[in-house]
Every structure is written in structure tokens, then in C-alpha cells.
Amino acid sequence: MKGAYLLTVAILALAASIAFAYDPSPLQDFCVAIDDPKQALFVNGKFCKNPKLVKAEDFFFRGLNIPGNTNNPVGSNVTTVNVDTLPGLNTLGISFVRIDYAPYGENPPHTHPRATEILVVVEGTLYVGFVTSNQKDGSNLLFTKVLNKGDVFVFPIGLIHFQANVGKTPAVAFASLSSQNPGVITIANAVFGAKPPINPNVLAKAFRLDEKIVVKLQKQFWTSN
Ligand SMILES: *[C@@H]1O[C@H](CO)[C@@H](O)[C@H](O)[C@H]1NC(C)=O
């Protein structure tokens, strides 16, 4: 009996380690995330809550009807529903966001290192796009579209993408991402707002900029959303 248990644990551990590049595929109906290992039964992604203690609330999130505050330098706000705010998402390979855009606000160029994103516009008009990885000839191709209410667009995993509100009214979009924890790298913040700062010399060469401009950019207040 004990041997069978150990074998199961070993197989689960192996399965989890093989699947590390993406969220592991679920090996059971659900695996509600829990921080206290004492209340956990086994490990797969985050600890799994003992199924006997699981409640409907573990699969529930309230509040995506409430707009985020877009009063910030970029004029957008992302409300995230991921494994940290909805523990039942653990190991299921999916999450969700609401994005609010002030008139002419934008969700600046960023990538999700672990997820593809599918977005639907429910209010307003967005100019959206993504850029490919470096092509054989060294170029990076831009794919863009203007989206209206009801339009859907996909941003492939890992690629730099953005959405900008090109209308005079606020815009709202919802999106699903193919990871319980997609991660976000906002390009400008990561490059110019890194702590401690990247040597300005390095950035001056990379961006073909005067070092003074780089230093000035590094002194900006970088908000992340
Ligand atoms: C987004 O909106 C929430 C809720 O209004 C607010 O607490 C948060 O500070 C906002 N984030 C940014 C980056 O403005």
C-alpha cells in the first residue's frame, strides 16, 4: 500500500517536472491552491488543498464588473484573476483579466512569458497589435487591427503586444490567458525602470540614444499595471 503511494507521488513529481515549461496538465479534477503545506495533500504547481476541504468559493471571484482606476500615466488598468486571486485555477492552465482604458489610454507594449492571450472588446475602439520574434532577415513583423465592440484578437505566447484606446470614450476589454500565472514584462518598465538601473552605456548603444536621454528615461516614474 505504502509502496503504491510512493510510486504515485513519484509519477506525479515526474509529470510535474516534465511539464514545467507550461502549466502542468491537470492530473485530477481540481487542485485548489493553498499556502500552508500542513493542510495540503500533494504537490502539483502550488500545493493542492485537501479536496475534502474544498468549497465553491475556491472557484469563485467577485468584482470584474468594477472598472479599474485608469488615472495613471498610461491611462489603463488591468484587473487580474489568476491563481493568486482565484486559487481553484491551480494547475488548470488558464486565467482572466479585465482591462479598462481611459480615452486615448493604452496598455503599453508588454509580453506574457507563459501565456497566449485571447481578447474581446466589450466597449470602445482599440488599436491592437503584436510583433514577431526576430525573423531570419533580422526584421520583426508587426500585425495590427482596429477592434470594435465584439471583436476578438489573439496575442501569441511570449510576443510583445499592446492595446491603445483610439476613441474619445473609455474602452473595456476582457481577456483569457493560457496560464494560471501568465506573468507580465512591461517592456519600458523592465528596460528603463530596472532596479538597480541597467548601466546607461548598455542602453545607449542598444537604443542608439544619447546616454543623457537614457539617464533621463531611467529617472521616470514607471508604473506597472
Ligand atoms: C487599478 O485600479 C485599482 C482599483 O481602482 C487600483 O487600486 C490600482 O491602484 C490601479 N492600478 C493602477 C496601476 O493605476
XYZ file of N, CA and C and ligand atoms in Angstrom:
689
model
N 0.851 -1.214 0.000
C 0.000 0.000 0.000
C 0.872 1.243 0.000
N 1.845 1.223 0.977
C 2.745 2.362 1.083
C 3.583 2.511 -0.196
N 3.968 1.344 -0.741
C 4.758 1.343 -1.975
C 3.992 1.981 -3.124
N 2.708 1.623 -3.217
C 1.850 2.175 -4.278
C 1.741 3.688 -4.122
N 1.618 4.141 -2.884
C 1.511 5.583 -2.591
C 2.772 6.308 -3.058
N 3.936 5.718 -2.683
C 5.223 6.333 -3.065
C 5.367 6.391 -4.582
N 4.937 5.321 -5.241
C 5.018 5.263 -6.701
C 4.156 6.374 -7.310
N 2.950 6.549 -6.762
C 2.039 7.607 -7.248
C 2.698 8.967 -7.094
N 3.283 9.217 -5.913
C 3.943 10.501 -5.654
C 5.083 10.703 -6.649
N 5.859 9.626 -6.892
C 6.996 9.724 -7.818
C 6.516 10.057 -9.225
N 5.423 9.419 -9.654
C 4.877 9.662 -11.000
C 4.363 11.097 -11.104
N 3.672 11.541 -10.063
C 3.153 12.923 -10.053
C 4.306 13.921 -10.121
N 5.353 13.669 -9.345
C 6.508 14.575 -9.316
C 7.168 14.630 -10.686
N 7.301 13.456 -11.320
C 7.916 13.371 -12.640
C 7.067 14.126 -13.661
N 5.748 13.907 -13.602
C 4.824 14.578 -14.529
C 4.941 16.086 -14.369
N 4.998 16.548 -13.118
C 5.079 17.986 -12.851
C 6.377 18.558 -13.395
N 7.494 17.820 -13.253
C 8.784 18.352 -13.693
C 8.878 18.376 -15.213
N 8.268 17.396 -15.894
C 8.279 17.364 -17.353
C 7.518 18.565 -17.901
N 6.435 18.940 -17.211
C 5.527 19.968 -17.723
C 5.938 21.375 -17.311
N 7.136 21.568 -16.791
C 7.500 22.859 -16.220
C 7.461 24.028 -17.202
N 7.717 23.789 -18.516
C 7.747 24.882 -19.474
C 6.368 25.527 -19.604
N 5.329 24.784 -19.417
C 3.947 25.281 -19.427
C 3.319 24.855 -18.118
N 2.090 25.341 -17.875
C 1.401 24.831 -16.696
C 1.247 23.330 -16.870
N 1.449 22.586 -15.799
C 1.233 21.143 -15.925
C -0.227 20.860 -16.241
N -0.476 19.800 -17.021
C -1.874 19.475 -17.293
C -2.474 18.908 -16.019
N -3.762 19.162 -15.788
C -4.356 18.719 -14.530
C -4.348 17.205 -14.435
N -3.951 16.697 -13.273
C -3.864 15.252 -13.089
C -5.033 14.752 -12.255
N -5.962 15.656 -11.995
C -7.134 15.337 -11.191
C -8.192 16.380 -11.535
N -9.391 16.255 -10.980
C -10.478 17.193 -11.299
C -10.061 18.629 -11.012
N -9.452 18.841 -9.839
C -9.017 20.180 -9.458
C -7.944 20.068 -8.405
N -7.297 21.193 -8.154
C -6.188 21.232 -7.203
C -6.146 22.648 -6.653
N -7.018 22.961 -5.711
C -7.162 24.320 -5.190
C -5.872 24.738 -4.463
N -5.293 25.865 -4.884
C -4.008 26.301 -4.328
C -4.135 26.628 -2.847
N -3.100 26.296 -2.109
C -3.080 26.586 -0.673
C -1.642 26.900 -0.277
N -1.468 27.854 0.652
C -0.108 28.253 1.034
C 0.440 27.422 2.194
N -0.445 26.920 3.035
C 0.011 26.172 4.211
C 0.142 24.685 3.876
N 1.396 24.176 3.756
C 1.574 22.770 3.352
C 0.949 21.787 4.344
N 0.735 22.231 5.589
C 0.142 21.322 6.593
C -1.279 20.917 6.202
N -1.956 21.797 5.441
C -3.331 21.484 5.034
C -3.364 20.876 3.630
N -2.184 20.567 3.088
C -2.107 20.113 1.700
C -1.975 18.609 1.619
N -2.383 18.083 0.487
C -2.313 16.637 0.297
C -1.142 16.245 -0.606
N -1.001 16.918 -1.749
C 0.133 16.647 -2.612
C 0.478 17.867 -3.443
N 1.616 17.817 -4.105
C 2.136 18.982 -4.808
C 1.938 18.849 -6.313
N 1.401 19.893 -6.936
C 1.297 19.934 -8.395
C 1.099 21.400 -8.757
N 2.167 22.119 -9.155
C 2.108 23.569 -9.299
C 2.231 24.157 -7.911
N 1.202 24.815 -7.404
C 1.155 25.171 -5.985
C 0.684 23.946 -5.225
N 0.750 24.005 -3.901
C 0.185 22.912 -3.102
C -1.302 22.789 -3.408
N -1.808 21.581 -3.357
C -3.239 21.377 -3.539
C -3.910 21.272 -2.178
N -5.005 21.986 -2.040
C -5.819 21.892 -0.838
C -6.444 20.502 -0.770
N -6.523 19.972 0.408
C -7.210 18.696 0.594
C -8.609 18.782 -0.028
N -8.913 17.948 -1.036
C -10.217 18.032 -1.722
C -11.409 18.005 -0.766
N -11.230 17.354 0.392
C -12.339 17.290 1.367
C -12.658 18.663 1.943
N -11.681 19.593 1.890
C -11.882 20.933 2.461
C -12.263 21.964 1.397
N -12.312 21.523 0.123
C -12.571 22.451 -0.980
C -14.027 22.919 -0.974
N -14.194 24.233 -1.230
C -15.543 24.827 -1.247
C -15.780 25.519 -2.596
N -17.026 25.805 -2.897
C -17.362 26.504 -4.146
C -16.622 27.839 -4.231
N -16.393 28.490 -3.087
C -15.688 29.787 -3.039
C -14.290 29.700 -3.635
N -13.681 28.503 -3.576
C -12.322 28.335 -4.118
C -12.295 28.536 -5.631
N -13.458 28.434 -6.280
C -13.540 28.551 -7.741
C -14.225 29.850 -8.167
N -14.268 30.803 -7.247
C -15.135 31.969 -7.401
C -14.342 33.256 -7.221
N -14.673 34.266 -8.040
C -14.075 35.601 -7.907
C -15.174 36.616 -8.131
N -15.214 37.643 -7.314
C -16.255 38.657 -7.470
C -15.600 40.003 -7.797
N -16.232 40.789 -8.696
C -15.792 42.173 -8.854
C -15.322 42.583 -10.241
N -15.416 41.689 -11.239
C -14.933 42.097 -12.574
C -15.894 43.070 -13.262
N -17.009 43.370 -12.597
C -17.911 44.412 -13.120
C -17.408 45.806 -12.755
N -16.425 45.862 -11.825
C -15.949 47.154 -11.335
C -14.758 47.630 -12.173
N -14.880 48.831 -12.798
C -13.752 49.332 -13.607
C -12.523 49.602 -12.747
N -11.328 49.306 -13.268
C -10.088 49.697 -12.592
C -9.882 51.201 -12.777
N -9.091 51.786 -11.904
C -8.819 53.226 -11.960
C -7.741 53.503 -13.021
N -8.120 54.225 -14.071
C -7.182 54.461 -15.187
C -6.429 55.792 -15.048
N -6.540 56.411 -13.856
C -5.892 57.706 -13.643
C -4.401 57.513 -13.337
N -3.639 57.120 -14.359
C -2.192 56.892 -14.229
C -1.534 57.290 -15.551
N -0.191 57.355 -15.601
C 0.467 57.905 -16.797
C 0.125 57.209 -18.124
N -0.215 55.910 -18.087
C -0.528 55.226 -19.351
C -2.026 55.217 -19.658
N -2.857 55.495 -18.650
C -4.300 55.569 -18.878
C -4.954 54.216 -19.099
N -4.503 53.209 -18.349
C -5.182 51.907 -18.403
C -5.024 51.205 -17.061
N -5.817 50.168 -16.872
C -5.743 49.416 -15.623
C -6.160 47.971 -15.880
N -5.323 47.035 -15.447
C -5.611 45.610 -15.642
C -6.010 45.001 -14.303
N -7.208 44.423 -14.260
C -7.639 43.677 -13.070
C -7.435 42.200 -13.376
N -6.601 41.543 -12.572
C -6.163 40.181 -12.877
C -6.879 39.138 -12.022
N -7.364 38.098 -12.679
C -7.907 36.939 -11.961
C -7.001 35.760 -12.297
N -6.016 35.525 -11.418
C -5.104 34.397 -11.650
C -5.080 33.514 -10.408
N -4.138 32.590 -10.352
C -4.138 31.603 -9.253
C -3.990 32.270 -7.886
N -3.413 33.498 -7.867
C -3.257 34.184 -6.584
C -4.585 34.740 -6.064
N -5.490 35.084 -6.987
C -6.769 35.661 -6.562
C -7.925 34.663 -6.698
N -7.678 33.558 -7.416
C -8.703 32.520 -7.581
C -7.990 31.168 -7.477
N -7.794 30.667 -6.236
C -6.926 29.502 -6.012
C -7.350 28.252 -6.775
N -8.637 28.148 -7.135
C -9.108 26.982 -7.884
C -8.498 26.875 -9.268
N -7.835 27.955 -9.754
C -7.185 27.913 -11.077
C -5.904 27.080 -11.069
N -5.420 26.736 -9.876
C -4.155 25.997 -9.775
C -4.145 24.763 -10.679
N -3.117 24.648 -11.516
C -2.852 23.543 -12.472
C -3.794 23.518 -13.678
N -4.718 24.469 -13.786
C -5.705 24.375 -14.868
C -5.285 25.108 -16.149
N -4.186 25.864 -16.095
C -3.633 26.437 -17.322
C -4.455 27.547 -17.931
N -5.139 28.331 -17.080
C -5.976 29.408 -17.621
C -6.128 30.514 -16.575
N -6.300 31.750 -17.043
C -6.607 32.876 -16.151
C -7.352 33.935 -16.962
N -7.658 35.064 -16.315
C -8.594 36.011 -16.903
C -8.237 37.425 -16.464
N -8.493 38.424 -17.325
C -8.290 39.820 -16.929
C -9.419 40.703 -17.454
N -9.630 41.829 -16.757
C -10.447 42.919 -17.271
C -9.475 44.070 -17.499
N -9.569 44.725 -18.662
C -8.691 45.860 -18.938
C -9.559 47.085 -19.216
N -9.313 48.146 -18.443
C -10.001 49.421 -18.653
C -9.035 50.408 -19.290
N -9.538 51.195 -20.232
C -8.717 52.178 -20.943
C -9.393 53.537 -20.843
N -8.675 54.548 -20.387
C -9.180 55.922 -20.435
C -9.229 56.328 -21.908
N -9.992 57.397 -22.255
C -9.917 57.884 -23.640
C -8.444 58.119 -24.018
N -8.016 57.531 -25.104
C -6.627 57.604 -25.607
C -5.599 56.970 -24.658
N -6.065 56.228 -23.696
C -5.150 55.486 -22.819
C -4.651 54.242 -23.523
N -3.599 53.619 -23.006
C -3.080 52.399 -23.630
C -2.577 51.406 -22.598
N -2.605 50.142 -22.991
C -1.926 49.090 -22.252
C -0.597 48.941 -22.993
N 0.493 49.474 -22.416
C 1.736 49.632 -23.181
C 2.365 48.299 -23.590
N 3.297 48.323 -24.561
C 3.930 47.091 -25.045
C 4.464 46.222 -23.897
N 4.051 44.970 -23.905
C 4.432 44.024 -22.852
C 4.361 42.611 -23.414
N 4.896 41.651 -22.676
C 4.748 40.247 -23.068
C 4.292 39.430 -21.862
N 3.686 38.285 -22.150
C 3.390 37.299 -21.119
C 4.284 36.094 -21.396
N 5.312 35.887 -20.564
C 6.268 34.817 -20.867
C 5.654 33.416 -20.878
N 4.498 33.236 -20.227
C 3.957 31.878 -20.118
C 2.579 31.699 -20.748
N 2.067 32.701 -21.508
C 0.685 32.534 -21.976
C 0.373 33.203 -23.304
N -0.479 32.535 -24.068
C -1.186 33.153 -25.193
C -2.404 33.854 -24.619
N -2.792 34.986 -25.260
C -3.922 35.767 -24.748
C -4.980 35.917 -25.837
N -6.239 35.702 -25.488
C -7.339 35.964 -26.408
C -8.228 37.041 -25.790
N -8.441 38.128 -26.559
C -9.070 39.336 -26.012
C -10.352 39.667 -26.752
N -11.360 40.104 -26.025
C -12.600 40.573 -26.646
C -12.911 41.987 -26.154
N -13.271 42.857 -27.088
C -13.633 44.232 -26.745
C -15.120 44.272 -26.408
N -15.455 44.850 -25.267
C -16.889 44.962 -24.933
C -17.366 46.416 -24.980
N -16.418 47.362 -24.990
C -16.789 48.781 -25.076
C -15.643 49.541 -25.730
N -15.963 50.423 -26.693
C -14.955 51.310 -27.270
C -14.237 50.718 -28.474
N -13.175 51.404 -28.884
C -12.399 51.036 -30.077
C -10.925 50.976 -29.718
N -10.302 49.823 -29.990
C -8.893 49.635 -29.654
C -8.069 49.389 -30.907
N -6.885 50.000 -30.944
C -5.860 49.655 -31.934
C -4.931 48.691 -31.217
N -4.873 47.439 -31.720
C -4.080 46.416 -31.027
C -3.037 45.831 -31.975
N -2.014 45.230 -31.419
C -1.031 44.599 -32.280
C -0.007 43.789 -31.519
N 0.713 42.959 -32.269
C 1.875 42.256 -31.704
C 3.001 42.214 -32.713
N 4.212 42.002 -32.216
C 5.420 41.985 -33.044
C 6.038 40.593 -32.950
N 6.451 40.062 -34.089
C 7.045 38.710 -34.087
C 8.436 38.720 -33.465
N 8.941 37.551 -33.155
C 10.342 37.402 -32.758
C 11.217 37.719 -33.974
N 12.528 37.837 -33.803
C 13.456 38.186 -34.885
C 13.348 37.167 -36.025
N 13.089 37.653 -37.236
C 12.999 36.784 -38.408
C 14.415 36.510 -38.949
N 14.474 35.583 -39.937
C 15.779 35.198 -40.488
C 16.532 36.388 -41.055
N 15.775 37.351 -41.655
C 16.437 38.529 -42.229
C 16.657 39.629 -41.191
N 16.365 39.315 -39.931
C 16.616 40.278 -38.859
C 15.450 41.188 -38.549
N 14.380 41.122 -39.368
C 13.248 42.020 -39.129
C 12.298 41.452 -38.083
N 11.446 42.318 -37.561
C 10.376 41.932 -36.651
C 9.070 42.443 -37.256
N 8.163 41.538 -37.548
C 6.933 41.922 -38.251
C 5.846 42.343 -37.286
N 5.133 43.422 -37.662
C 4.035 43.935 -36.838
C 2.697 43.517 -37.433
N 1.821 42.956 -36.601
C 0.455 42.618 -37.006
C -0.500 43.465 -36.178
N -1.356 44.268 -36.834
C -2.256 45.140 -36.086
C -3.690 45.046 -36.602
N -4.607 45.540 -35.801
C -6.021 45.555 -36.166
C -6.706 46.621 -35.312
N -7.728 47.253 -35.874
C -8.584 48.135 -35.070
C -9.808 47.310 -34.669
N -10.046 47.214 -33.376
C -11.127 46.368 -32.867
C -12.275 47.209 -32.332
N -13.487 46.790 -32.669
C -14.692 47.402 -32.102
C -15.390 46.384 -31.216
N -16.428 46.864 -30.534
C -17.238 46.023 -29.648
C -17.510 44.650 -30.265
N -17.194 43.586 -29.545
C -17.473 42.233 -30.025
C -16.338 41.609 -30.815
N -15.320 42.408 -31.165
C -14.200 41.869 -31.940
C -13.202 41.155 -31.019
N -12.604 40.097 -31.569
C -11.683 39.252 -30.798
C -10.328 39.246 -31.477
N -9.248 39.242 -30.680
C -7.890 39.183 -31.235
C -7.022 38.294 -30.349
N -6.042 37.634 -30.969
C -5.143 36.739 -30.229
C -3.726 37.302 -30.221
N -3.090 37.256 -29.059
C -1.676 37.623 -28.916
C -0.910 36.346 -28.577
N -0.092 35.829 -29.524
C 0.594 34.556 -29.285
C 1.583 34.637 -28.116
N 1.769 33.523 -27.475
C 2.613 33.409 -26.277
C 3.983 34.064 -26.470
N 4.353 34.877 -25.504
C 5.705 35.445 -25.435
C 5.947 36.666 -26.301
N 5.055 36.973 -27.258
C 5.330 38.076 -28.180
C 4.928 39.424 -27.578
N 5.689 40.468 -27.947
C 5.394 41.824 -27.480
C 4.083 42.280 -28.111
N 3.162 42.792 -27.274
C 1.874 43.257 -27.795
C 1.373 44.455 -27.010
N 0.330 45.098 -27.520
C -0.197 46.323 -26.903
C -1.643 46.512 -27.320
N -2.360 47.362 -26.575
C -3.685 47.814 -26.991
C -3.770 49.300 -26.672
N -4.297 50.099 -27.607
C -4.443 51.528 -27.380
C -5.882 51.933 -27.683
N -6.457 52.717 -26.785
C -7.815 53.228 -26.994
C -7.730 54.398 -27.965
N -8.300 54.234 -29.163
C -8.228 55.301 -30.169
C -9.524 56.102 -30.225
N -10.391 55.877 -29.225
C -11.672 56.577 -29.191
C -11.724 57.645 -28.115
N -12.768 58.501 -28.222
C -12.937 59.613 -27.265
C -13.590 59.157 -25.978
N -14.056 57.887 -25.953
C -14.759 57.381 -24.776
C -13.930 56.270 -24.121
N -14.204 55.953 -22.850
C -13.473 54.846 -22.221
C -13.713 53.538 -22.981
N -12.747 52.641 -22.933
C -12.900 51.323 -23.561
C -12.709 50.254 -22.490
N -13.336 49.085 -22.756
C -13.220 47.950 -21.837
C -13.005 46.681 -22.657
N -12.063 45.850 -22.215
C -11.854 44.549 -22.848
C -11.703 43.498 -21.754
N -12.035 42.265 -22.108
C -11.754 41.129 -21.238
C -10.849 40.188 -22.020
N -9.987 39.468 -21.297
C -9.105 38.545 -21.993
C -8.851 37.323 -21.132
N -8.646 36.194 -21.807
C -8.253 34.975 -21.115
C -6.842 34.621 -21.534
N -6.061 34.083 -20.601
C -4.659 33.757 -20.866
C -4.410 32.294 -20.508
N -3.561 31.635 -21.327
C -3.409 30.189 -21.210
C -2.402 29.783 -20.138
N -2.489 30.413 -18.978
C -1.672 30.009 -17.832
C -2.378 30.465 -16.568
N -2.207 29.726 -15.492
C -2.758 30.171 -14.206
C -1.960 31.352 -13.680
N -0.756 31.567 -14.242
C 0.141 32.628 -13.794
C 0.964 33.098 -14.991
N 0.328 33.879 -15.924
C 0.957 34.215 -17.213
C 2.243 35.018 -17.083
N 2.346 35.855 -16.030
C 3.480 36.766 -15.899
C 3.352 37.923 -16.873
N 3.896 39.075 -16.524
C 3.877 40.248 -17.399
C 5.258 40.880 -17.386
N 5.792 41.190 -18.578
C 7.004 42.002 -18.673
C 6.620 43.247 -19.462
N 6.500 44.382 -18.774
C 6.209 45.634 -19.468
C 7.548 46.165 -19.968
N 7.674 46.282 -21.307
C 8.988 46.489 -21.916
C 9.693 47.731 -21.367
N 9.005 48.890 -21.396
C 9.652 50.135 -20.959
C 10.073 50.051 -19.492
N 9.187 49.496 -18.660
C 9.496 49.382 -17.229
C 10.698 48.480 -16.998
N 10.704 47.330 -17.700
C 11.763 46.356 -17.478
C 13.111 46.913 -17.941
N 13.084 47.654 -19.079
C 14.345 48.132 -19.652
C 14.849 49.390 -18.943
N 13.942 50.370 -18.753
C 14.371 51.665 -18.189
C 14.083 51.787 -16.692
N 13.254 50.909 -16.154
C 12.893 51.028 -14.738
C 13.485 49.918 -13.881
N 14.424 49.129 -14.433
C 15.018 48.020 -13.670
C 15.693 48.553 -12.413
N 15.613 47.764 -11.341
C 16.263 48.121 -10.075
C 17.265 47.056 -9.686
N 18.552 47.375 -9.492
C 19.140 48.694 -9.772
C 19.155 48.954 -11.277
N 19.380 50.210 -11.707
C 19.296 50.533 -13.138
C 20.354 49.784 -13.967
N 19.990 49.433 -15.194
C 20.958 48.866 -16.148
C 21.956 49.982 -16.482
N 23.222 49.649 -16.607
C 24.243 50.645 -16.970
C 23.786 51.438 -18.204
N 23.653 52.773 -18.102
C 23.123 53.588 -19.206
C 23.889 53.399 -20.512
N 25.177 53.104 -20.386
C 26.014 52.802 -21.524
C 25.432 51.703 -22.402
N 24.978 50.656 -21.738
C 24.425 49.481 -22.414
C 23.160 49.876 -23.173
N 22.297 50.651 -22.512
C 21.027 51.036 -23.145
C 21.251 52.063 -24.253
N 22.227 52.962 -24.061
C 22.522 53.978 -25.083
C 22.885 53.293 -26.397
N 23.713 52.251 -26.308
C 24.125 51.525 -27.515
C 22.964 50.734 -28.108
N 22.214 50.060 -27.249
C 21.117 49.209 -27.714
C 20.025 50.013 -28.409
N 19.721 51.211 -27.885
C 18.629 52.019 -28.429
C 19.123 53.146 -29.328
N 20.427 53.189 -29.591
C 21.036 54.279 -30.385
C 20.600 55.631 -29.829
N 20.736 55.789 -28.515
C 20.337 57.026 -27.853
C 21.541 57.657 -27.175
N 21.466 58.986 -27.011
C 22.446 59.678 -26.206
C 22.307 59.187 -24.757
N 23.432 58.998 -24.077
C 23.391 58.482 -22.705
C 22.555 59.378 -21.785
N 22.579 60.692 -22.053
C 21.807 61.638 -21.220
C 20.309 61.336 -21.299
N 19.860 60.978 -22.508
C 18.439 60.657 -22.691
C 18.101 59.370 -21.925
N 19.021 58.412 -21.981
C 18.814 57.161 -21.242
C 18.676 57.446 -19.750
N 19.574 58.262 -19.214
C 19.537 58.595 -17.782
C 18.219 59.283 -17.441
N 17.788 60.163 -18.349
C 16.520 60.860 -18.135
C 15.351 59.859 -18.111
N 15.379 58.925 -19.066
C 14.323 57.903 -19.116
C 14.327 57.051 -17.840
N 15.538 56.754 -17.362
C 15.644 55.906 -16.164
C 15.100 56.607 -14.920
N 15.031 57.959 -14.978
C 14.531 58.716 -13.815
C 13.017 58.877 -13.824
N 12.360 58.425 -14.911
C 10.897 58.496 -14.978
C 10.286 57.640 -13.880
N 9.064 57.977 -13.534
C 8.307 57.141 -12.603
C 7.589 56.066 -13.424
N 8.034 54.815 -13.279
C 7.485 53.734 -14.106
C 6.380 53.010 -13.342
N 5.118 53.176 -13.821
C 4.041 52.432 -13.186
C 3.853 51.124 -13.930
N 3.545 50.092 -13.204
C 3.223 48.840 -13.895
C 1.752 48.540 -13.663
N 1.108 48.014 -14.699
C -0.290 47.615 -14.493
C -0.605 46.334 -15.232
C -6.049 49.935 -10.824
O -7.306 50.085 -10.204
C -7.332 49.640 -8.840
C -8.763 49.739 -8.384
O -9.314 51.005 -8.621
C -6.358 50.481 -8.034
O -6.337 50.013 -6.693
C -4.962 50.376 -8.640
O -4.070 51.229 -7.949
C -4.998 50.767 -10.109
N -3.675 50.497 -10.710
C -3.022 51.425 -11.430
C -1.710 50.976 -11.998
O -3.447 52.538 -11.649
